[in-house]
Amino acid sequence: MRLIVPLQGVVQGRGGLIWGSLIPCALFYFLQLYLKRRRPPSPSSNPPSPSQSFSDLQRSSSRSNLSTRGSIGRVRISSRASSIAKPNDSPYYVGLDKAKLDPYDRFGNPNGVIHLGLAENRLCFDLIEKWISENLSNLVMGINGGDLNISGIAGYQPFDGLIELRVAIADFMSRVTRRSVTFDPSQIVLMAGATPAIEMLSFCVADSGNALLVPTPYYPGFDRDIRWRTGVELIPVHCRSTDNFALNMTVLDQAFNQARKRVKVRGVLISNPTNPVGNVLPRETLCSVLDFAQEKNIHVICDEIFAGSVHGHEGFVSIAEVIEIENFDKSRVHIVYGLSKDLSIPGFRVGVLYSYNESVLAAARRLTRFTSISALAQRLLVSMLSDAKFIEEYMEINKQRMRNMYDLFVEGLELVGIRCAKSSAGFYCWADMSELISSYSEKGELELWDKLLNVSKINVTPGSACHCIEPGWFRCCFTMMTQEDIPVVIARIRRIAETSKSHS
Amino acid sequence: MRLIVPLQGVVQGRGGLIWGSLIPCALFYFLQLYLKRRRPPSPSSNPPSPSQSFSDLQRSSSRSNLSTRGSIGRVRISSRASSIAKPNDSPYYVGLDKAKLDPYDRFGNPNGVIHLGLAENRLCFDLIEKWISENLSNLVMGINGGDLNISGIAGYQPFDGLIELRVAIADFMSRVTRRSVTFDPSQIVLMAGATPAIEMLSFCVADSGNALLVPTPYYPGFDRDIRWRTGVELIPVHCRSTDNFALNMTVLDQAFNQARKRVKVRGVLISNPTNPVGNVLPRETLCSVLDFAQEKNIHVICDEIFAGSVHGHEGFVSIAEVIEIENFDKSRVHIVYGLSKDLSIPGFRVGVLYSYNESVLAAARRLTRFTSISALAQRLLVSMLSDAKFIEEYMEINKQRMRNMYDLFVEGLELVGIRCAKSSAGFYCWADMSELISSYSEKGELELWDKLLNVSKINVTPGSACHCIEPGWFRCCFTMMTQEDIPVVIARIRRIAETSKSHS
């Protein structure tokens, strides 16, 4: 069938040119006829002038006439706020809410929900507690042993973070990389958590309607952090269990080529160490991603929030180290960091945006007016991070405790036939429960998740919440538990496993 | 002349209908001819397939071939970030930067810039300092005199604020209104400053491209707070010195009618007490604005950040009180508050979004993931606000000191012939220096501002930065000074005044 469309003349020869003009002529004719019929009869009176309408307003809504109040329909909120206000849908957030309402306690609430759904590390709260107990009151004495520096705590501070804290954090970041790279405090922008740092970077590298490529499975919070306010789209780049969920460059390239047909791709967002899998990215992968970004002239955002939370034997390599050594264009590279994971203090709300791009830094510094950190918290952290002995001890003990918990938990899961992906970092393991699901599908996975949450009272994060393409994987955080909780968790899972297997 | 346009048939009779079809026919004909000429010749080769392009990529950017790196142009950042990253343009921010670089100190830097450009209250830092010195270490002991509640400080907390702090702030807000209204802690959403609260409310009531009406002169920060990320437009509603810059309802209505022709107006943003003028809004004005909003079915955002910083004899009336008494639809009313002004602790970053609209509250609570307050700061403030004796004493002394400084400063200005608008709240006075400007225009005003900043070394905020329609007005904050600084400021202004007058 031959299709004739407006502007046909551009595509075809002279005949098409005539058709391409007559067709819109006819279309306009019928459009006008249609609109004419639907049009309401024109009002005979003139529209009221502004002054008239105001006197009407004064009459109709004079305060003595209370009955008119509320006669107009309810006021509407913005459509973007409406969509954010909608009830939780992701199992990740449903689980968080449920775990908060009915938290397990060995003595107080032994039938409560055991929370393996939140990446919070409580293994070293005792160390942090001891340090704060011993040092908080020193803060009152001020830096030079004199009086409290009240204007430095109560008064306005630079929104993008105290210079003292930026220096201390740059040093801490360097320590995390075992001094293999130095970080420049002037490239650090501080804000109230890594969450605003992720959002701000997305805002800065991409306009609304643009897209970022994100290898899956990825942290379920990204969907909120990035999509909600920036309007940036996330395009999943699926990784497979056969590669231990490592990024495949061919798949990345295919995703880019597929996406660019309909949307402007402005960057790749990778996590290193990965979340939810817990791998550290090999130097080779970082180089490939940087090559790819350079070739496509796009950005690389690297979320290194778990950089100092490596419990395995593989060493963490920061993208900052790779670009220092190799001849990459740095201006497209941006790092997200924070103290919530590696120092176990999410309650302090300290996030780091680290960038090599002066324009991104300039915009980000200004945007911190919306997400600044309390000066009190900042000054306490300057002291804490400057206590080199404490920090060294903390990192050593934290690593030992994480490794111990990881080993115990993974062994426990193996006892009930659940295998975890090979991993060496993060507060979680990535467990393959595909043998326990009734059907090899997202539906089957969510049924198991629901059973785990509501029957076994264990909150874990299903892979589908992380956009994992293979059903049956679950993220289980082990750093909110004590060692004594592990047998309880394993026993609960064993019961589910036995029921599931007897049914199949 | 008779104009013939497409769709003419809708407007006119049958003759117009034919013309309205033939005209687009002709237009399409010529458009096609034009496009045909401009079209580049079609390429003879097929576009490369995805797999081809990836092998190209691998070749062209293999890491051994370092010379290709950086061959592609610099990566672009988003256009929205570019526009935010641009250098400061508003004299408000230029002045802030300048004052920070060369701050006046009576002994250390007597020729430095005296900072009257920032609404920070340092008059009662001694009281805050004393309280913190005496109570900070108690925090270590925990609420029940036991150990430090480490998980309550270091662990994840609700992003929208601790319930204890929301209760304490609701009580403080009620105290500020002299108990004439109670605030419900469940309608409070806490975040890192009033700045994100303003932004969040704008985001929630209006979509990008919508508008808010804002009486002028207004706080210069609104332009950044609201426009930068929400894409909401601010439409000035000009107030006049002849009304002591009070809001004129007829002008508001005219501005609404004018604006609605091209944009969707979603609300009115008022400040009470006003900033930069320093008036408290009369109950009547609040009622009129609420009537107006109800009539137009739009929102009212009321910025009450200076509610407890009244130094005059007129009492502050919260919009919360007005809607309780009268039969207004509450769901369109939202209040911005915070502790930065009334408790002189901007460094703590505590802002309050108070709303009667459940959907706005639901969206705002979720958006606090981007702008949460350090738990350490929150817990300290729970203690401080619960110390009723301290709070009462603080508010009493603060009011006395503000009134004293206001009186001294306004008297000083009068001595050099500068009159201030009648005001009773805020950390500033609104000074009429129109007699000192060389031409009655924004240019003349900015020339004087520049002379004050760079010759007299006094940083004040020119009215044009506040969108004031009358030139020659300046906001001068008096709460960053000590009493001893006033004669220095007045002497500096006197010199400028004498030069200006001798020139004219």
PDB file of C-alpha atoms in Angstrom, chain A residues 6-10 12 14 17 20-21 24-25 28-29 31-33 35-36 39 50 53-54 57 60-61 63 66 69-70 72-81 84-88 93 118 120 125 128-129 132-133 136-137 140 147-148 150-151 153-156 159 192 195-196 199 203-204 206-208 221 224-225 228-230 232 249-250 253 257 266 284 287 291-292 294-295 297 299 326-328 331-332 341 344-349 357 359-360 363 366-367 369-377 380, chain B residues 6-10 12 14 17 20-21 24-25 28-29 31-33 35-36 39 53-54 57 60-61 63 66 69-70 72-81 84-88 93 118 120 125 128-129 132-133 136-137 140 148 150-151 153-156 159 192 195-196 199 203-208 221 224-225 228-230 232 249-250 253 257 266 284 287 291 294-295 297-299 326-328 331-332 341 344-349 357 359-360 362-363 366-367 369-377 380:
ATOM      1  CA  PRO A   6       2.141  15.763   4.465  1.00  0.00           C
ATOM      2  CA  LEU A   7       5.626  16.892   3.410  1.00  0.00           C
ATOM      3  CA  GLN A   8       5.640  13.920   1.012  1.00  0.00           C
ATOM      4  CA  GLY A   9       7.142  16.278  -1.534  1.00  0.00           C
ATOM      5  CA  VAL A  10      10.333  16.414   0.432  1.00  0.00           C
ATOM      6  CA  GLN A  12       9.504  12.066  -3.340  1.00  0.00           C
ATOM      7  CA  ARG A  14       7.092  16.459  -8.091  1.00  0.00           C
ATOM      8  CA  LEU A  17       4.883  17.416  -3.861  1.00  0.00           C
ATOM      9  CA  GLY A  20       1.745  16.505  -0.072  1.00  0.00           C
ATOM     10  CA  SER A  21       0.043  19.888  -0.434  1.00  0.00           C
ATOM     11  CA  PRO A  24      -3.114  18.852   4.321  1.00  0.00           C
ATOM     12  CA  CYS A  25      -5.597  21.076   2.441  1.00  0.00           C
ATOM     13  CA  PHE A  28      -7.536  21.212   7.355  1.00  0.00           C
ATOM     14  CA  TYR A  29     -10.969  21.423   5.704  1.00  0.00           C
ATOM     15  CA  LEU A  31     -10.601  19.593  10.886  1.00  0.00           C
ATOM     16  CA  GLN A  32     -12.298  22.971  10.658  1.00  0.00           C
ATOM     17  CA  LEU A  33     -15.697  21.415  10.021  1.00  0.00           C
ATOM     18  CA  LEU A  35     -14.077  21.983  15.343  1.00  0.00           C
ATOM     19  CA  LYS A  36     -16.940  24.204  14.141  1.00  0.00           C
ATOM     20  CA  ARG A  39     -17.650  24.755  19.358  1.00  0.00           C
ATOM     21  CA  PRO A  50      -9.943  42.881  35.137  1.00  0.00           C
ATOM     22  CA  SER A  53     -13.715  40.612  37.836  1.00  0.00           C
ATOM     23  CA  PHE A  54     -12.003  41.894  40.944  1.00  0.00           C
ATOM     24  CA  LEU A  57     -14.317  38.496  43.555  1.00  0.00           C
ATOM     25  CA  SER A  60     -18.439  36.568  46.044  1.00  0.00           C
ATOM     26  CA  SER A  61     -15.829  35.918  48.668  1.00  0.00           C
ATOM     27  CA  ARG A  63     -15.626  37.152  54.595  1.00  0.00           C
ATOM     28  CA  LEU A  66     -18.841  32.088  54.856  1.00  0.00           C
ATOM     29  CA  ARG A  69     -15.868  29.114  51.217  1.00  0.00           C
ATOM     30  CA  GLY A  70     -14.855  25.722  49.996  1.00  0.00           C
ATOM     31  CA  ILE A  72     -14.525  25.655  44.709  1.00  0.00           C
ATOM     32  CA  GLY A  73     -13.033  22.187  44.210  1.00  0.00           C
ATOM     33  CA  ARG A  74      -9.983  21.073  46.146  1.00  0.00           C
ATOM     34  CA  VAL A  75      -6.754  22.683  45.103  1.00  0.00           C
ATOM     35  CA  ARG A  76      -4.505  20.511  42.932  1.00  0.00           C
ATOM     36  CA  ILE A  77      -0.874  19.828  43.676  1.00  0.00           C
ATOM     37  CA  SER A  78       1.736  19.530  40.936  1.00  0.00           C
ATOM     38  CA  SER A  79       1.688  16.377  38.869  1.00  0.00           C
ATOM     39  CA  ARG A  80       5.325  15.662  39.767  1.00  0.00           C
ATOM     40  CA  ALA A  81       4.515  15.833  43.493  1.00  0.00           C
ATOM     41  CA  ILE A  84       6.074  11.087  44.285  1.00  0.00           C
ATOM     42  CA  ALA A  85       3.311  11.014  46.906  1.00  0.00           C
ATOM     43  CA  LYS A  86       1.902   7.735  45.591  1.00  0.00           C
ATOM     44  CA  PRO A  87       2.166   4.768  47.984  1.00  0.00           C
ATOM     45  CA  ASN A  88       5.317   2.646  48.049  1.00  0.00           C
ATOM     46  CA  TYR A  93      10.584   0.162  50.437  1.00  0.00           C
ATOM     47  CA  LEU A 118      19.066  -2.016  54.870  1.00  0.00           C
ATOM     48  CA  GLU A 120      23.590  -0.096  57.622  1.00  0.00           C
ATOM     49  CA  PHE A 125      28.860   1.118  66.758  1.00  0.00           C
ATOM     50  CA  ILE A 128      32.092   5.027  67.376  1.00  0.00           C
ATOM     51  CA  GLU A 129      30.195   5.287  70.658  1.00  0.00           C
ATOM     52  CA  ILE A 132      32.122  10.158  70.764  1.00  0.00           C
ATOM     53  CA  SER A 133      31.709   9.633  74.516  1.00  0.00           C
ATOM     54  CA  LEU A 136      32.171  15.168  72.369  1.00  0.00           C
ATOM     55  CA  SER A 137      32.797  17.350  75.369  1.00  0.00           C
ATOM     56  CA  VAL A 140      32.877  22.503  73.746  1.00  0.00           C
ATOM     57  CA  ASP A 147      36.094  28.591  74.531  1.00  0.00           C
ATOM     58  CA  LEU A 148      33.516  27.003  72.291  1.00  0.00           C
ATOM     59  CA  ILE A 150      30.017  29.376  68.800  1.00  0.00           C
ATOM     60  CA  SER A 151      29.927  31.328  65.565  1.00  0.00           C
ATOM     61  CA  ILE A 153      28.712  26.124  65.046  1.00  0.00           C
ATOM     62  CA  ALA A 154      25.655  28.375  65.229  1.00  0.00           C
ATOM     63  CA  GLY A 155      26.445  30.885  62.468  1.00  0.00           C
ATOM     64  CA  TYR A 156      26.160  30.490  58.713  1.00  0.00           C
ATOM     65  CA  PHE A 159      26.988  25.549  52.291  1.00  0.00           C
ATOM     66  CA  ALA A 192      23.683  15.866  53.452  1.00  0.00           C
ATOM     67  CA  THR A 195      21.767  10.462  47.994  1.00  0.00           C
ATOM     68  CA  PRO A 196      21.783  14.188  47.131  1.00  0.00           C
ATOM     69  CA  GLU A 199      20.931  13.321  42.366  1.00  0.00           C
ATOM     70  CA  PHE A 203      21.155  16.879  37.384  1.00  0.00           C
ATOM     71  CA  CYS A 204      24.500  18.333  36.338  1.00  0.00           C
ATOM     72  CA  ALA A 206      22.035  15.332  32.077  1.00  0.00           C
ATOM     73  CA  ASP A 207      18.989  17.423  31.322  1.00  0.00           C
ATOM     74  CA  SER A 208      15.460  16.246  31.955  1.00  0.00           C
ATOM     75  CA  GLY A 221      17.336   3.686  45.611  1.00  0.00           C
ATOM     76  CA  ARG A 224      14.073   7.511  43.380  1.00  0.00           C
ATOM     77  CA  ASP A 225      17.338   9.368  43.742  1.00  0.00           C
ATOM     78  CA  TRP A 228      12.134  11.774  40.881  1.00  0.00           C
ATOM     79  CA  ARG A 229      13.339  15.324  40.508  1.00  0.00           C
ATOM     80  CA  THR A 230      15.918  15.381  37.740  1.00  0.00           C
ATOM     81  CA  VAL A 232      16.724  11.698  33.982  1.00  0.00           C
ATOM     82  CA  MET A 249      31.309  -4.113  27.423  1.00  0.00           C
ATOM     83  CA  THR A 250      29.509  -5.483  24.377  1.00  0.00           C
ATOM     84  CA  ASP A 253      27.654  -0.785  23.806  1.00  0.00           C
ATOM     85  CA  ASN A 257      23.217   2.107  20.561  1.00  0.00           C
ATOM     86  CA  ARG A 266      24.708  11.498  28.801  1.00  0.00           C
ATOM     87  CA  GLU A 284      40.547  -3.385  33.353  1.00  0.00           C
ATOM     88  CA  CYS A 287      39.625   1.411  31.860  1.00  0.00           C
ATOM     89  CA  ASP A 291      37.460   4.300  27.018  1.00  0.00           C
ATOM     90  CA  PHE A 292      33.820   3.804  26.188  1.00  0.00           C
ATOM     91  CA  GLN A 294      35.574   8.918  25.889  1.00  0.00           C
ATOM     92  CA  GLU A 295      34.579   7.337  22.600  1.00  0.00           C
ATOM     93  CA  ASN A 297      31.809  11.641  24.666  1.00  0.00           C
ATOM     94  CA  HIS A 299      30.200  11.164  31.507  1.00  0.00           C
ATOM     95  CA  GLU A 326      46.339   6.515  32.315  1.00  0.00           C
ATOM     96  CA  ASN A 327      45.856   9.374  29.924  1.00  0.00           C
ATOM     97  CA  PHE A 328      42.095   9.782  30.274  1.00  0.00           C
ATOM     98  CA  SER A 331      36.582  16.259  33.076  1.00  0.00           C
ATOM     99  CA  ARG A 332      33.981  13.561  32.412  1.00  0.00           C
ATOM    100  CA  LYS A 341      28.942   3.219  54.991  1.00  0.00           C
ATOM    101  CA  SER A 344      29.034   3.591  59.855  1.00  0.00           C
ATOM    102  CA  ILE A 345      27.474   6.986  60.517  1.00  0.00           C
ATOM    103  CA  PRO A 346      24.492   7.463  58.163  1.00  0.00           C
ATOM    104  CA  GLY A 347      22.800   9.488  60.915  1.00  0.00           C
ATOM    105  CA  PHE A 348      25.394  12.224  60.434  1.00  0.00           C
ATOM    106  CA  ARG A 349      24.328  12.735  56.802  1.00  0.00           C
ATOM    107  CA  ASN A 357      34.894  19.084  36.044  1.00  0.00           C
ATOM    108  CA  SER A 359      31.574  23.535  35.809  1.00  0.00           C
ATOM    109  CA  VAL A 360      30.016  20.612  37.642  1.00  0.00           C
ATOM    110  CA  ALA A 363      27.015  24.229  39.961  1.00  0.00           C
ATOM    111  CA  ARG A 366      25.743  26.418  44.650  1.00  0.00           C
ATOM    112  CA  LEU A 367      23.180  23.662  44.867  1.00  0.00           C
ATOM    113  CA  ARG A 369      22.219  25.565  49.665  1.00  0.00           C
ATOM    114  CA  PHE A 370      19.486  22.915  49.569  1.00  0.00           C
ATOM    115  CA  THR A 371      21.373  20.162  51.350  1.00  0.00           C
ATOM    116  CA  SER A 372      23.953  21.467  53.770  1.00  0.00           C
ATOM    117  CA  ILE A 373      25.341  19.556  56.784  1.00  0.00           C
ATOM    118  CA  SER A 374      24.936  20.796  60.371  1.00  0.00           C
ATOM    119  CA  ALA A 375      28.133  22.542  61.437  1.00  0.00           C
ATOM    120  CA  LEU A 376      28.031  20.726  64.782  1.00  0.00           C
ATOM    121  CA  ALA A 377      28.234  17.354  63.027  1.00  0.00           C
ATOM    122  CA  LEU A 380      32.798  16.624  65.445  1.00  0.00           C
TER     123      LEU A 380
ATOM    124  CA  PRO B   6      -5.380  28.519   8.927  1.00  0.00           C
ATOM    125  CA  LEU B   7      -8.472  27.305  10.779  1.00  0.00           C
ATOM    126  CA  GLN B   8     -10.179  30.533   9.627  1.00  0.00           C
ATOM    127  CA  GLY B   9     -13.211  28.390   8.887  1.00  0.00           C
ATOM    128  CA  VAL B  10     -13.749  27.841  12.561  1.00  0.00           C
ATOM    129  CA  GLN B  12     -15.885  32.652  10.067  1.00  0.00           C
ATOM    130  CA  ARG B  14     -18.204  28.973   4.688  1.00  0.00           C
ATOM    131  CA  LEU B  17     -13.581  27.657   5.538  1.00  0.00           C
ATOM    132  CA  GLY B  20      -8.603  28.318   5.648  1.00  0.00           C
ATOM    133  CA  SER B  21      -7.982  25.093   3.714  1.00  0.00           C
ATOM    134  CA  PRO B  24      -2.255  25.742   4.405  1.00  0.00           C
ATOM    135  CA  CYS B  25      -2.233  23.895   1.062  1.00  0.00           C
ATOM    136  CA  PHE B  28       2.757  23.272   2.666  1.00  0.00           C
ATOM    137  CA  TYR B  29       3.693  23.445  -1.035  1.00  0.00           C
ATOM    138  CA  LEU B  31       7.533  24.596   2.757  1.00  0.00           C
ATOM    139  CA  GLN B  32       8.231  21.359   0.909  1.00  0.00           C
ATOM    140  CA  LEU B  33      10.026  23.157  -1.902  1.00  0.00           C
ATOM    141  CA  LEU B  35      13.023  21.836   2.634  1.00  0.00           C
ATOM    142  CA  LYS B  36      13.794  19.939  -0.583  1.00  0.00           C
ATOM    143  CA  ARG B  39      18.225  18.752   2.137  1.00  0.00           C
ATOM    144  CA  SER B  53      30.330   0.341  15.419  1.00  0.00           C
ATOM    145  CA  PHE B  54      31.473  -1.496  18.521  1.00  0.00           C
ATOM    146  CA  LEU B  57      35.176   1.644  18.972  1.00  0.00           C
ATOM    147  CA  SER B  60      39.891   3.480  17.789  1.00  0.00           C
ATOM    148  CA  SER B  61      40.135   3.641  21.543  1.00  0.00           C
ATOM    149  CA  ARG B  63      44.351   1.695  25.447  1.00  0.00           C
ATOM    150  CA  LEU B  66      46.999   6.849  23.879  1.00  0.00           C
ATOM    151  CA  ARG B  69      42.511  10.083  24.067  1.00  0.00           C
ATOM    152  CA  GLY B  70      41.122  13.547  24.387  1.00  0.00           C
ATOM    153  CA  ILE B  72      36.990  14.167  21.109  1.00  0.00           C
ATOM    154  CA  GLY B  73      35.769  17.581  22.259  1.00  0.00           C
ATOM    155  CA  ARG B  74      35.231  18.310  25.928  1.00  0.00           C
ATOM    156  CA  VAL B  75      32.209  16.661  27.436  1.00  0.00           C
ATOM    157  CA  ARG B  76      29.198  18.937  27.888  1.00  0.00           C
ATOM    158  CA  ILE B  77      27.344  19.357  31.141  1.00  0.00           C
ATOM    159  CA  SER B  78      23.576  19.814  31.278  1.00  0.00           C
ATOM    160  CA  SER B  79      22.225  23.168  30.209  1.00  0.00           C
ATOM    161  CA  ARG B  80      20.494  23.612  33.568  1.00  0.00           C
ATOM    162  CA  ALA B  81      23.781  23.070  35.422  1.00  0.00           C
ATOM    163  CA  ILE B  84      23.545  27.623  37.619  1.00  0.00           C
ATOM    164  CA  ALA B  85      27.341  27.544  37.323  1.00  0.00           C
ATOM    165  CA  LYS B  86      27.470  31.008  35.754  1.00  0.00           C
ATOM    166  CA  PRO B  87      29.219  33.682  37.850  1.00  0.00           C
ATOM    167  CA  ASN B  88      27.247  35.626  40.450  1.00  0.00           C
ATOM    168  CA  TYR B  93      25.577  37.568  46.186  1.00  0.00           C
ATOM    169  CA  LEU B 118      23.273  38.840  55.634  1.00  0.00           C
ATOM    170  CA  GLU B 120      22.169  36.424  60.600  1.00  0.00           C
ATOM    171  CA  PHE B 125      25.320  33.972  70.451  1.00  0.00           C
ATOM    172  CA  ILE B 128      23.421  29.869  72.833  1.00  0.00           C
ATOM    173  CA  GLU B 129      27.103  29.347  73.583  1.00  0.00           C
ATOM    174  CA  ILE B 132      25.653  24.408  74.560  1.00  0.00           C
ATOM    175  CA  SER B 133      28.726  24.546  76.803  1.00  0.00           C
ATOM    176  CA  LEU B 136      26.561  19.263  75.121  1.00  0.00           C
ATOM    177  CA  SER B 137      28.253  16.732  77.350  1.00  0.00           C
ATOM    178  CA  VAL B 140      26.749  11.789  75.768  1.00  0.00           C
ATOM    179  CA  LEU B 148      25.017   7.450  74.803  1.00  0.00           C
ATOM    180  CA  ILE B 150      24.702   5.638  69.625  1.00  0.00           C
ATOM    181  CA  SER B 151      22.273   4.048  67.199  1.00  0.00           C
ATOM    182  CA  ILE B 153      22.958   9.339  66.511  1.00  0.00           C
ATOM    183  CA  ALA B 154      25.044   7.226  64.128  1.00  0.00           C
ATOM    184  CA  GLY B 155      22.348   4.997  62.609  1.00  0.00           C
ATOM    185  CA  TYR B 156      19.785   5.818  59.941  1.00  0.00           C
ATOM    186  CA  PHE B 159      14.719  11.379  56.811  1.00  0.00           C
ATOM    187  CA  ALA B 192      18.255  21.020  56.187  1.00  0.00           C
ATOM    188  CA  THR B 195      15.773  27.077  51.721  1.00  0.00           C
ATOM    189  CA  PRO B 196      14.940  23.475  50.760  1.00  0.00           C
ATOM    190  CA  GLU B 199      12.031  24.895  47.053  1.00  0.00           C
ATOM    191  CA  PHE B 203       8.027  21.897  43.521  1.00  0.00           C
ATOM    192  CA  CYS B 204       4.929  20.400  45.138  1.00  0.00           C
ATOM    193  CA  VAL B 205       2.352  23.065  44.299  1.00  0.00           C
ATOM    194  CA  ALA B 206       3.575  23.970  40.812  1.00  0.00           C
ATOM    195  CA  ASP B 207       4.968  22.120  37.834  1.00  0.00           C
ATOM    196  CA  SER B 208       7.866  23.391  35.771  1.00  0.00           C
ATOM    197  CA  GLY B 221      17.312  34.285  47.590  1.00  0.00           C
ATOM    198  CA  ARG B 224      17.668  30.888  43.295  1.00  0.00           C
ATOM    199  CA  ASP B 225      15.652  28.836  45.745  1.00  0.00           C
ATOM    200  CA  TRP B 228      16.928  27.016  39.748  1.00  0.00           C
ATOM    201  CA  ARG B 229      15.668  23.484  39.993  1.00  0.00           C
ATOM    202  CA  THR B 230      11.879  23.595  40.053  1.00  0.00           C
ATOM    203  CA  VAL B 232       8.737  27.627  38.545  1.00  0.00           C
ATOM    204  CA  MET B 249      -5.155  43.355  46.674  1.00  0.00           C
ATOM    205  CA  THR B 250      -6.131  45.131  43.463  1.00  0.00           C
ATOM    206  CA  ASP B 253      -5.539  40.626  41.206  1.00  0.00           C
ATOM    207  CA  ASN B 257      -5.100  38.306  35.461  1.00  0.00           C
ATOM    208  CA  ARG B 266      -0.449  28.003  41.009  1.00  0.00           C
ATOM    209  CA  GLU B 284      -6.999  41.539  57.363  1.00  0.00           C
ATOM    210  CA  CYS B 287      -7.715  36.991  55.161  1.00  0.00           C
ATOM    211  CA  ASP B 291      -9.989  34.757  50.034  1.00  0.00           C
ATOM    212  CA  GLN B 294      -9.784  30.392  47.390  1.00  0.00           C
ATOM    213  CA  GLU B 295     -11.477  32.369  44.640  1.00  0.00           C
ATOM    214  CA  ASN B 297      -8.295  27.986  43.501  1.00  0.00           C
ATOM    215  CA  ILE B 298      -4.554  28.420  44.030  1.00  0.00           C
ATOM    216  CA  HIS B 299      -2.127  27.785  46.904  1.00  0.00           C
ATOM    217  CA  GLU B 326     -12.133  31.547  59.905  1.00  0.00           C
ATOM    218  CA  ASN B 327     -13.715  28.974  57.653  1.00  0.00           C
ATOM    219  CA  PHE B 328     -10.953  28.727  55.043  1.00  0.00           C
ATOM    220  CA  SER B 331      -5.500  22.246  52.121  1.00  0.00           C
ATOM    221  CA  ARG B 332      -4.117  25.125  50.048  1.00  0.00           C
ATOM    222  CA  LYS B 341      16.467  33.166  62.454  1.00  0.00           C
ATOM    223  CA  SER B 344      19.988  32.258  65.716  1.00  0.00           C
ATOM    224  CA  ILE B 345      21.363  28.883  64.648  1.00  0.00           C
ATOM    225  CA  PRO B 346      21.601  28.823  60.833  1.00  0.00           C
ATOM    226  CA  GLY B 347      24.677  26.593  61.190  1.00  0.00           C
ATOM    227  CA  PHE B 348      22.441  23.804  62.485  1.00  0.00           C
ATOM    228  CA  ARG B 349      20.448  23.753  59.219  1.00  0.00           C
ATOM    229  CA  ASN B 357      -2.298  19.205  52.543  1.00  0.00           C
ATOM    230  CA  SER B 359      -0.466  14.959  49.456  1.00  0.00           C
ATOM    231  CA  VAL B 360       2.083  17.737  49.837  1.00  0.00           C
ATOM    232  CA  ALA B 362       3.481  12.779  51.646  1.00  0.00           C
ATOM    233  CA  ALA B 363       5.633  14.037  48.773  1.00  0.00           C
ATOM    234  CA  ARG B 366       9.862  11.409  50.719  1.00  0.00           C
ATOM    235  CA  LEU B 367      11.875  14.246  49.268  1.00  0.00           C
ATOM    236  CA  ARG B 369      15.980  11.876  51.539  1.00  0.00           C
ATOM    237  CA  PHE B 370      17.871  14.646  49.745  1.00  0.00           C
ATOM    238  CA  THR B 371      18.056  17.093  52.623  1.00  0.00           C
ATOM    239  CA  SER B 372      18.048  15.415  55.999  1.00  0.00           C
ATOM    240  CA  ILE B 373      19.434  16.913  59.233  1.00  0.00           C
ATOM    241  CA  SER B 374      22.296  15.311  61.192  1.00  0.00           C
ATOM    242  CA  ALA B 375      20.849  13.306  64.068  1.00  0.00           C
ATOM    243  CA  LEU B 376      23.479  14.760  66.410  1.00  0.00           C
ATOM    244  CA  ALA B 377      22.203  18.288  65.759  1.00  0.00           C
ATOM    245  CA  LEU B 380      20.956  18.534  70.810  1.00  0.00           C
TER     246      LEU B 380
END
